PDB file of C-alpha atoms in Angstrom:
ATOM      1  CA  UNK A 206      88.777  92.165  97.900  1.00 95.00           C
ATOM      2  CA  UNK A 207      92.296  92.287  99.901  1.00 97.00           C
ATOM      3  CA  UNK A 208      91.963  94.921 102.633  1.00 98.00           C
ATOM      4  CA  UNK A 209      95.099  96.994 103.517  1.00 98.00           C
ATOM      5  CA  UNK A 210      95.273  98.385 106.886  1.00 98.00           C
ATOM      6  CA  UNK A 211      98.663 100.810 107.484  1.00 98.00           C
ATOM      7  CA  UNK A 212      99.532 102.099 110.839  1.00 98.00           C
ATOM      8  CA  UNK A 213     100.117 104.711 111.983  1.00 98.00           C
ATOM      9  CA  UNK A 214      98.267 106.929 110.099  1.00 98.00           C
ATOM     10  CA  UNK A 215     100.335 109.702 110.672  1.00 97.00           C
ATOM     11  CA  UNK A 216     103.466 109.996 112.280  1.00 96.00           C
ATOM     12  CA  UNK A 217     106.004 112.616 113.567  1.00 97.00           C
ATOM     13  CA  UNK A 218     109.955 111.561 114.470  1.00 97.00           C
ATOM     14  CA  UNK A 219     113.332 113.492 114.249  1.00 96.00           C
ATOM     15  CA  UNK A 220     116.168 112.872 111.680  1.00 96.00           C
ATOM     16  CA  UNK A 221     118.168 110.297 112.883  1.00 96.00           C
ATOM     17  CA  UNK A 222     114.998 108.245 114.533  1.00 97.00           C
ATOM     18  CA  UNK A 223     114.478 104.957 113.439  1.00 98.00           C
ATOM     19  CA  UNK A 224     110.606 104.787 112.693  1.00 98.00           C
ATOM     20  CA  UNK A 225     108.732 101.629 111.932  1.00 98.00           C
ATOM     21  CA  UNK A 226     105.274 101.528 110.023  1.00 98.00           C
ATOM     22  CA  UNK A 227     103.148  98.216 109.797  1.00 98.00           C
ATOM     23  CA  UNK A 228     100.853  97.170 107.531  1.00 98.00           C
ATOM     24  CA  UNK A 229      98.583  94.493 107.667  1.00 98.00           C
ATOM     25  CA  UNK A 230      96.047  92.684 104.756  1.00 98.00           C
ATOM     26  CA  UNK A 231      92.546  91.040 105.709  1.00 98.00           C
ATOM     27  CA  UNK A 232      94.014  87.628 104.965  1.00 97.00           C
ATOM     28  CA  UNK A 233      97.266  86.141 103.780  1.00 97.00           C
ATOM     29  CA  UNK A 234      99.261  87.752 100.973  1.00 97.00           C
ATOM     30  CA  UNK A 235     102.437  85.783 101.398  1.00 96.00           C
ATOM     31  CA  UNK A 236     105.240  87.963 100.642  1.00 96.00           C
ATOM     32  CA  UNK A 237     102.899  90.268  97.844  1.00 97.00           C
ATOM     33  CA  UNK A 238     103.227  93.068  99.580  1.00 98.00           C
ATOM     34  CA  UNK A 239     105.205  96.586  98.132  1.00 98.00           C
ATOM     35  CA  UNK A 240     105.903  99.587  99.816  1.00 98.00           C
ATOM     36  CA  UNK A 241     106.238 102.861  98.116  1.00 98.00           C
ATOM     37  CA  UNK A 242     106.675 106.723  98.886  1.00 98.00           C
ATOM     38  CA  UNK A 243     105.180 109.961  98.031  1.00 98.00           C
ATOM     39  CA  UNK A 244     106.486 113.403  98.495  1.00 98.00           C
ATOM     40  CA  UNK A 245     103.988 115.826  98.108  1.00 96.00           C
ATOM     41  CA  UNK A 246     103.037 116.742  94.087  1.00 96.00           C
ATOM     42  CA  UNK A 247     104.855 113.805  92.743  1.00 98.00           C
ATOM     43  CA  UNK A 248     103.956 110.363  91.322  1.00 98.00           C
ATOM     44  CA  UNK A 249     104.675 107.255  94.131  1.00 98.00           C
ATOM     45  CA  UNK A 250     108.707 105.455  94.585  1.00 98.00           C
ATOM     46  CA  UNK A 251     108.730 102.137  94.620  1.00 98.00           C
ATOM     47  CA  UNK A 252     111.043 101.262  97.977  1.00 98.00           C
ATOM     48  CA  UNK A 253     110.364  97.194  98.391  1.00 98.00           C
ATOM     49  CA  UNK A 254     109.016  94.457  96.593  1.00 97.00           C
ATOM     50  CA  UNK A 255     107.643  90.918  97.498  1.00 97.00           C
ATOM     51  CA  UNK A 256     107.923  92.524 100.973  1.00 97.00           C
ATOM     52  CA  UNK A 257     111.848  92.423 101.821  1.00 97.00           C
ATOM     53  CA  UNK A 258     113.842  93.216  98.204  1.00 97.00           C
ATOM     54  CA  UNK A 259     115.104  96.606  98.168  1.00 98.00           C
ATOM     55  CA  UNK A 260     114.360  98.207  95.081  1.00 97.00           C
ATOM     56  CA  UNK A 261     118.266  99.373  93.073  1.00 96.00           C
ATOM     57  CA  UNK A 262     119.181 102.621  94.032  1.00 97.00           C
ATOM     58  CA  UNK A 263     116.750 103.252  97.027  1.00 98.00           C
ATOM     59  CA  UNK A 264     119.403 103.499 100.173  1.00 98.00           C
ATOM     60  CA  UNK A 265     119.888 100.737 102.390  1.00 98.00           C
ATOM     61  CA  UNK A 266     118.420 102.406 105.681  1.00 98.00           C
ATOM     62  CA  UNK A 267     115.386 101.014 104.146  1.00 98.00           C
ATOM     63  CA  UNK A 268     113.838  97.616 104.857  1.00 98.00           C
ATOM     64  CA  UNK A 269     110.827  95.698 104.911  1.00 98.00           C
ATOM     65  CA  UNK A 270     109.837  92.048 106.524  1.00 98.00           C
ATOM     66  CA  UNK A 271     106.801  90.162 107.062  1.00 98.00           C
ATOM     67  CA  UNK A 272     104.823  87.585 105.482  1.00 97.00           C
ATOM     68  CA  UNK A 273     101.656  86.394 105.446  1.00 97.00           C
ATOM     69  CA  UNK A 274      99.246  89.277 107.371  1.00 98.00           C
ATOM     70  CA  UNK A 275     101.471  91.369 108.785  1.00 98.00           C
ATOM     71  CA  UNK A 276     104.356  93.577 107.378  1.00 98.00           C
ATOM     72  CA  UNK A 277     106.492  96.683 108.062  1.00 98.00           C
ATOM     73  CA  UNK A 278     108.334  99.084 106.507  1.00 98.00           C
ATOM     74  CA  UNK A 279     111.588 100.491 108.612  1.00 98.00           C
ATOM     75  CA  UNK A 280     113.360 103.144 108.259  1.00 98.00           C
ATOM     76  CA  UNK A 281     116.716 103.025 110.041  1.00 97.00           C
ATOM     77  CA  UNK A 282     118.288 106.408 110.680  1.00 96.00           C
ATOM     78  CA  UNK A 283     115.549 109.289 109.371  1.00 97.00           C
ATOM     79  CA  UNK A 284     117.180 111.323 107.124  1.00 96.00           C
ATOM     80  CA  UNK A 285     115.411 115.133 105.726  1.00 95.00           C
ATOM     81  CA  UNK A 286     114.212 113.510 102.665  1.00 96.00           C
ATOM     82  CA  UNK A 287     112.331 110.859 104.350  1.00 97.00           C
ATOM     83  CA  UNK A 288     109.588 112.791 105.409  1.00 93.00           C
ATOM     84  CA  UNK A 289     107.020 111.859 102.847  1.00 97.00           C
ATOM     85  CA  UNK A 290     103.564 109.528 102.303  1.00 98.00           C
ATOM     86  CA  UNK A 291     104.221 106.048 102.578  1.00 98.00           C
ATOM     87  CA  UNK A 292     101.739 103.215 101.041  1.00 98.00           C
ATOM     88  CA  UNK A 293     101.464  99.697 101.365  1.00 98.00           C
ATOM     89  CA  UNK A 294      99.801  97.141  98.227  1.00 98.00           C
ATOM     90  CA  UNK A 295      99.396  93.590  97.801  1.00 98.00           C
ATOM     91  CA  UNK A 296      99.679  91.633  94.658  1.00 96.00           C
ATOM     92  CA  UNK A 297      98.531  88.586  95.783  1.00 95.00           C
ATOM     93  CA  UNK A 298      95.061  88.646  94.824  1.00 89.00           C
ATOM     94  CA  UNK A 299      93.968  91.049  91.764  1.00 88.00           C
ATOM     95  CA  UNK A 300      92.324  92.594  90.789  1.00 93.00           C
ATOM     96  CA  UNK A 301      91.693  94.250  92.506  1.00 93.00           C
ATOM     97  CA  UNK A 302      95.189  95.699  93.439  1.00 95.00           C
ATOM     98  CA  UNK A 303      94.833  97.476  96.428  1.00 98.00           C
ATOM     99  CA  UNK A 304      96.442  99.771  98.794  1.00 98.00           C
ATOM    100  CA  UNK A 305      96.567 100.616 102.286  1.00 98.00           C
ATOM    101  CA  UNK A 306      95.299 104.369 102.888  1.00 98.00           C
ATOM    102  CA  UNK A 307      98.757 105.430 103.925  1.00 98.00           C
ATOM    103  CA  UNK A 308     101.095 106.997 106.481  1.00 98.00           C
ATOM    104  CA  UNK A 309     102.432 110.402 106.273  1.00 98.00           C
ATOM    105  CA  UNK A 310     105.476 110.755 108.123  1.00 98.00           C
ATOM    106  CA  UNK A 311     106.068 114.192 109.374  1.00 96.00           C
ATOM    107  CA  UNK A 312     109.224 116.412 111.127  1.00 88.00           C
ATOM    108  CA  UNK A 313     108.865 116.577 114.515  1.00 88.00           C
TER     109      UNK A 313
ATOM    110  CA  UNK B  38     115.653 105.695  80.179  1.00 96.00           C
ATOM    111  CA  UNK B  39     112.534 104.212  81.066  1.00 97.00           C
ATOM    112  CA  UNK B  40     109.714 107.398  81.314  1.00 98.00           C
ATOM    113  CA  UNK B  41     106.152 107.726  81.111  1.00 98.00           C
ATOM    114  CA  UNK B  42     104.242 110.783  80.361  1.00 98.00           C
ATOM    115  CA  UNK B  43     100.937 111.111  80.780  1.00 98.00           C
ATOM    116  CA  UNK B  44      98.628 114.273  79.109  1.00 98.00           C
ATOM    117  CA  UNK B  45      95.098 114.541  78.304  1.00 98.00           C
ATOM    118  CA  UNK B  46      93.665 115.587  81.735  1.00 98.00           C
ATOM    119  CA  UNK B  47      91.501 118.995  82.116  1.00 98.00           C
ATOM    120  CA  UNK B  48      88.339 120.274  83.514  1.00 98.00           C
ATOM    121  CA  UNK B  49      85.127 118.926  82.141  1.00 98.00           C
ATOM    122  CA  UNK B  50      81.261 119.035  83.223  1.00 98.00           C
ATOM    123  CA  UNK B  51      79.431 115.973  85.053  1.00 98.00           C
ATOM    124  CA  UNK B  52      78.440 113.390  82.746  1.00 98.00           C
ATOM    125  CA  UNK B  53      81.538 114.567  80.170  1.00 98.00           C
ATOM    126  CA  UNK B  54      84.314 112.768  78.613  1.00 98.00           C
ATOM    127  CA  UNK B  55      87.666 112.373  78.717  1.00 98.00           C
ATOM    128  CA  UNK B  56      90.583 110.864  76.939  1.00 98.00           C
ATOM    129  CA  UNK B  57      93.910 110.145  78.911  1.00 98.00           C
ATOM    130  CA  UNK B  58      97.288 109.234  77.001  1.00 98.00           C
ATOM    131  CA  UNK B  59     100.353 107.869  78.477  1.00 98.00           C
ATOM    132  CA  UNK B  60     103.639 107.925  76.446  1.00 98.00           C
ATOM    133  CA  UNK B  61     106.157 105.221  77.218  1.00 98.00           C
ATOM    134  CA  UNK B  62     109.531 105.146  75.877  1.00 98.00           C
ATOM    135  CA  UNK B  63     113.118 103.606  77.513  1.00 98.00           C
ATOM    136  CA  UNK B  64     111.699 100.277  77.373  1.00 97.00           C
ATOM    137  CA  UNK B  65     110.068  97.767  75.113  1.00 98.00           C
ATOM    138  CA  UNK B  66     106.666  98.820  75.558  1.00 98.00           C
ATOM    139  CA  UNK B  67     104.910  95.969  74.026  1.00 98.00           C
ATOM    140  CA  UNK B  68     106.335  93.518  76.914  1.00 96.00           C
ATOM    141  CA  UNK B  69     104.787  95.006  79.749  1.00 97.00           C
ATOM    142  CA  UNK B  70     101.316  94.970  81.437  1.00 97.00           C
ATOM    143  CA  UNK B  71     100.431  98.442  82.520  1.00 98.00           C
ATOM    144  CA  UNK B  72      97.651 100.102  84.967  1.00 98.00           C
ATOM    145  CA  UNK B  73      95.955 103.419  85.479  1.00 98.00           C
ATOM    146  CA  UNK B  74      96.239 104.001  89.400  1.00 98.00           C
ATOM    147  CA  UNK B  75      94.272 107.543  90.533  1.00 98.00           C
ATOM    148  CA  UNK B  76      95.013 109.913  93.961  1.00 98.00           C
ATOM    149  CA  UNK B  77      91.713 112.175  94.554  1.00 98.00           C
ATOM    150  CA  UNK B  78      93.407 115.362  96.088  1.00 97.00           C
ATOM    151  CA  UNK B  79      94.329 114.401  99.910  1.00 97.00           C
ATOM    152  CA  UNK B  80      93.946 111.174  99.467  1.00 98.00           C
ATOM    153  CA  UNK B  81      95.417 107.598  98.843  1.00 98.00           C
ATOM    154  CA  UNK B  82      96.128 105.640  96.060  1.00 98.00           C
ATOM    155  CA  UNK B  83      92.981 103.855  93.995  1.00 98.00           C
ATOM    156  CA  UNK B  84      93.920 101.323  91.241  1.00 98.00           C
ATOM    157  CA  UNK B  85      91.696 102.156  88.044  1.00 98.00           C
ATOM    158  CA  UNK B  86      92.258  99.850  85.600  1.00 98.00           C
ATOM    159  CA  UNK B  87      94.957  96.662  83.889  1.00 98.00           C
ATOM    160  CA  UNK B  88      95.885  95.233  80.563  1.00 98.00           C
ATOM    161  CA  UNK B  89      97.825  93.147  79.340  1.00 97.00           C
ATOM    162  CA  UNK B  90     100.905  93.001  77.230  1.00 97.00           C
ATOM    163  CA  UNK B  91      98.947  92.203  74.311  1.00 97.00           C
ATOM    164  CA  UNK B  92      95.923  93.921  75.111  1.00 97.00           C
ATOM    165  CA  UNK B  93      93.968  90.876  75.628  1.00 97.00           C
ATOM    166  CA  UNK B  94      93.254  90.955  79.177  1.00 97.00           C
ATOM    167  CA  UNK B  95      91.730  93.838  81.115  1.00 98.00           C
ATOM    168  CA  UNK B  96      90.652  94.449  84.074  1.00 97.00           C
ATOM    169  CA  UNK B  97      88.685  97.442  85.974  1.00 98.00           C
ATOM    170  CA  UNK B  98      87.704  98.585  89.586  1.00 97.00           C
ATOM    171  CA  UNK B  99      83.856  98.484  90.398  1.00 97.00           C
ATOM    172  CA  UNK B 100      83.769 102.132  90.219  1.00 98.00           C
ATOM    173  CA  UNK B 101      84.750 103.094  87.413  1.00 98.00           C
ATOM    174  CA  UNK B 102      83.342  99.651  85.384  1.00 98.00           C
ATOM    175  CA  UNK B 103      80.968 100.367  82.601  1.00 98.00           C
ATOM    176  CA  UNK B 104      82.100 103.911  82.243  1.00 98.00           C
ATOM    177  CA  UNK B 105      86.009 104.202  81.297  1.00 98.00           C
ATOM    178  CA  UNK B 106      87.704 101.935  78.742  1.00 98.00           C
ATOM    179  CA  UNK B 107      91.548 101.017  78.426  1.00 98.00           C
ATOM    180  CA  UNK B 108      93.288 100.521  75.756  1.00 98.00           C
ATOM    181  CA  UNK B 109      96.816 100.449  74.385  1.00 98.00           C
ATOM    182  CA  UNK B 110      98.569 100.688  70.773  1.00 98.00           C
ATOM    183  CA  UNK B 111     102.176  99.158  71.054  1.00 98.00           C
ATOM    184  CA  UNK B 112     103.076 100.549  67.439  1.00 98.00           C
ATOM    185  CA  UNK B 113     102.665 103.659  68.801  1.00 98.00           C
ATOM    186  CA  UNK B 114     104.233 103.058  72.564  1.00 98.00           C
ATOM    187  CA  UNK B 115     101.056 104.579  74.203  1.00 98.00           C
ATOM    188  CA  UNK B 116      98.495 103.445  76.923  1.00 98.00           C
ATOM    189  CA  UNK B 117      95.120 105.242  76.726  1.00 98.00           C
ATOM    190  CA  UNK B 118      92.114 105.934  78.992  1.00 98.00           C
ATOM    191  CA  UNK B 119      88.692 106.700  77.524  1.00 98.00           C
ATOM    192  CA  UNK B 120      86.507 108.279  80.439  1.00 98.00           C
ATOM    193  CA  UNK B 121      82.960 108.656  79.896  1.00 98.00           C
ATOM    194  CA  UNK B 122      79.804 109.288  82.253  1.00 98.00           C
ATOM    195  CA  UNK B 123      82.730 111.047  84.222  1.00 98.00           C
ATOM    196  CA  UNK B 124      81.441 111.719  88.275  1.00 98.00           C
ATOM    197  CA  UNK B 125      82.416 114.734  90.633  1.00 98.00           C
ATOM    198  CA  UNK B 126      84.396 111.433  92.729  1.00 98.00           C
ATOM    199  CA  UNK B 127      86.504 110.947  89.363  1.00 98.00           C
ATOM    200  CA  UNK B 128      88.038 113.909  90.371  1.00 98.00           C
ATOM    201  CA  UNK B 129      91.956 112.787  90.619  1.00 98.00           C
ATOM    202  CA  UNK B 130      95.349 112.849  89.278  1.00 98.00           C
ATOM    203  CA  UNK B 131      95.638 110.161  86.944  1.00 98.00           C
ATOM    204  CA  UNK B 132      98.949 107.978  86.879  1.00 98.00           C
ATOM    205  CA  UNK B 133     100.005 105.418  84.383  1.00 98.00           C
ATOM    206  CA  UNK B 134     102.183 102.548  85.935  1.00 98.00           C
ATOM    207  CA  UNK B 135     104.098  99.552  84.494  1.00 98.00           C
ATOM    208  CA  UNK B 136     103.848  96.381  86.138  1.00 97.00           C
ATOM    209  CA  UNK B 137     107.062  94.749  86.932  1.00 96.00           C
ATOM    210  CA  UNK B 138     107.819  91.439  87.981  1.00 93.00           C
ATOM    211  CA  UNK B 139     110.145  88.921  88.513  1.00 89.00           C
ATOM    212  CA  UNK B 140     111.403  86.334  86.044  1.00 86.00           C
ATOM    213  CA  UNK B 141     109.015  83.225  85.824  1.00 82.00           C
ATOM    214  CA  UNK B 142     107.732  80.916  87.287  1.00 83.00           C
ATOM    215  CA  UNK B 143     107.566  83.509  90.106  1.00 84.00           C
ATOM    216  CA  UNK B 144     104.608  86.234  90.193  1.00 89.00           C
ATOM    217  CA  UNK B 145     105.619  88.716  92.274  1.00 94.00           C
ATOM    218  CA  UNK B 146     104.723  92.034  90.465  1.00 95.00           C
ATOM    219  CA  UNK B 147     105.007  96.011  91.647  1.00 97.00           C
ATOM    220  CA  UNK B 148     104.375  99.365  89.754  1.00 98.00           C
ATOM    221  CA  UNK B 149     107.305 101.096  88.379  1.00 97.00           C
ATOM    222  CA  UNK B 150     108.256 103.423  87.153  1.00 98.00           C
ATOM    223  CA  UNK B 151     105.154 105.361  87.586  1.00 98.00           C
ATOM    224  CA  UNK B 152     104.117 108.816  85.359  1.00 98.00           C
ATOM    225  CA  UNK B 153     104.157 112.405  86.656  1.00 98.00           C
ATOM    226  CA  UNK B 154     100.056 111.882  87.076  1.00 98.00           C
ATOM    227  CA  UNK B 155      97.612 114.086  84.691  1.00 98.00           C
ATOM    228  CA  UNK B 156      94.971 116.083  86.968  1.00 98.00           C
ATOM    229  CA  UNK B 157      91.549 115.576  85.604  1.00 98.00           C
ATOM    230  CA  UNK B 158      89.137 118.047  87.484  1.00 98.00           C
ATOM    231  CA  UNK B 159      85.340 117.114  86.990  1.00 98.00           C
ATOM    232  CA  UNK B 160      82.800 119.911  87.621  1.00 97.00           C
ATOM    233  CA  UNK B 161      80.170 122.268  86.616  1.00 96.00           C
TER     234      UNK B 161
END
């Protein structure tokens, strides 16, 4: 199975920061990789697929790059309703599908 | 627009069963591969279970293999998950997710749109 590693784990930044979590798989995933986000009691947001296409309607301050191993998720100019769980998951190889354990991003 | 609901979840005793239903409409159901994905509480997101379009082709995680069974009837737009033998670490909110993907020949695929999760609570 596809390991996901995200980093940080947890993070803490201001609105207006631009904050940058990475995420990186146990071997190549090409461009597999999606990012989503939680907010607490709700079902995940799908942000980014095949690691740099902004999904419609999710605002532009978002962006992901990477291929291979390594990818991250940025997040331009933090705005309030940023602060949430973010996840990494590859497609390449499944299943299993799998996840990285993800990074909760916090006011500071 | 595209929704899925899930229902079905509760509390039930070690060893119990379960029955999980996800309601899809919005979208032509019977075109689309879906997935159970589980959250224990506090924690991150653990794919469950795939099938197919046509319910051919499933597929389950190692730890739940031998014990839950998916299933979908496209007549009646609904995913299912039978959950027997159920464990104390079963104990999760239960999403259903469609895969999407991009036109062929490629094979990138995501979840989405994803359910509001069902919260099935095993214990004595």
């Amino acid at each position: 199975d596809i390991q996901m590693t995200q980093s940080p784990s947890s993070l803490s930044a201001s609105v207006g920061d631009r904050v940058t979590i990475t995420c990186r798989a146990s071997q190549s995933i090409s461009s597999y990789l999606n990012w989503y986000q939680q907010k607490p009691g709700k079902a995940p947001k799908l942000l980014i697929y095949a690691a740099s296409s902004l999904q419609s309607g999710v605002p532009s301050r978002f962006s992901g790059s990477g291929s291979g191993t390594d990818f991250t998720l940025t997040i331009s100019s933090l705005q309030p309703e940023d602060f949430a769980t973010y996840y990494c998951q590859q497609s390449y190889s499944t299943p299993p599908v799998t996840f990285g354990q993800g990074t909760r991003l916090e006011i500071k | 627009e595209v929704q899925l609901v899930e229902s079905g979840g509760g509390l039930v005793q070690p060893g119990g069963s379960l029955r999980l239903s996800c309601a899809a409409s919005g979208f032509t159901f019977s075109s689309y591969e879906m997935n159970w994905v589980r959250q224990a509480p506090g924690k991150g997101l653990e794919w469950v279970s795939y099938i197919s379009s046509s319910g051919s082709t499933i597929y389950y995680a190692d730890s739940v293999k031998g014990r839950f069974t998916i299933s979908r009837d496209n007549a009646k737009n609904s995913l299912y998950l039978q959950m027997n033998s159920l464990r104390a670490e079963d104990t999760a909110v239960y999403y259903c997710a469609r895969t999407e993907q991009l036109v062929p020949p490629s094979t990138y695929n995501w979840f989405d749109p994803w359910g509001q999760g069902t919260l099935v609570t095993v214990s004595s």
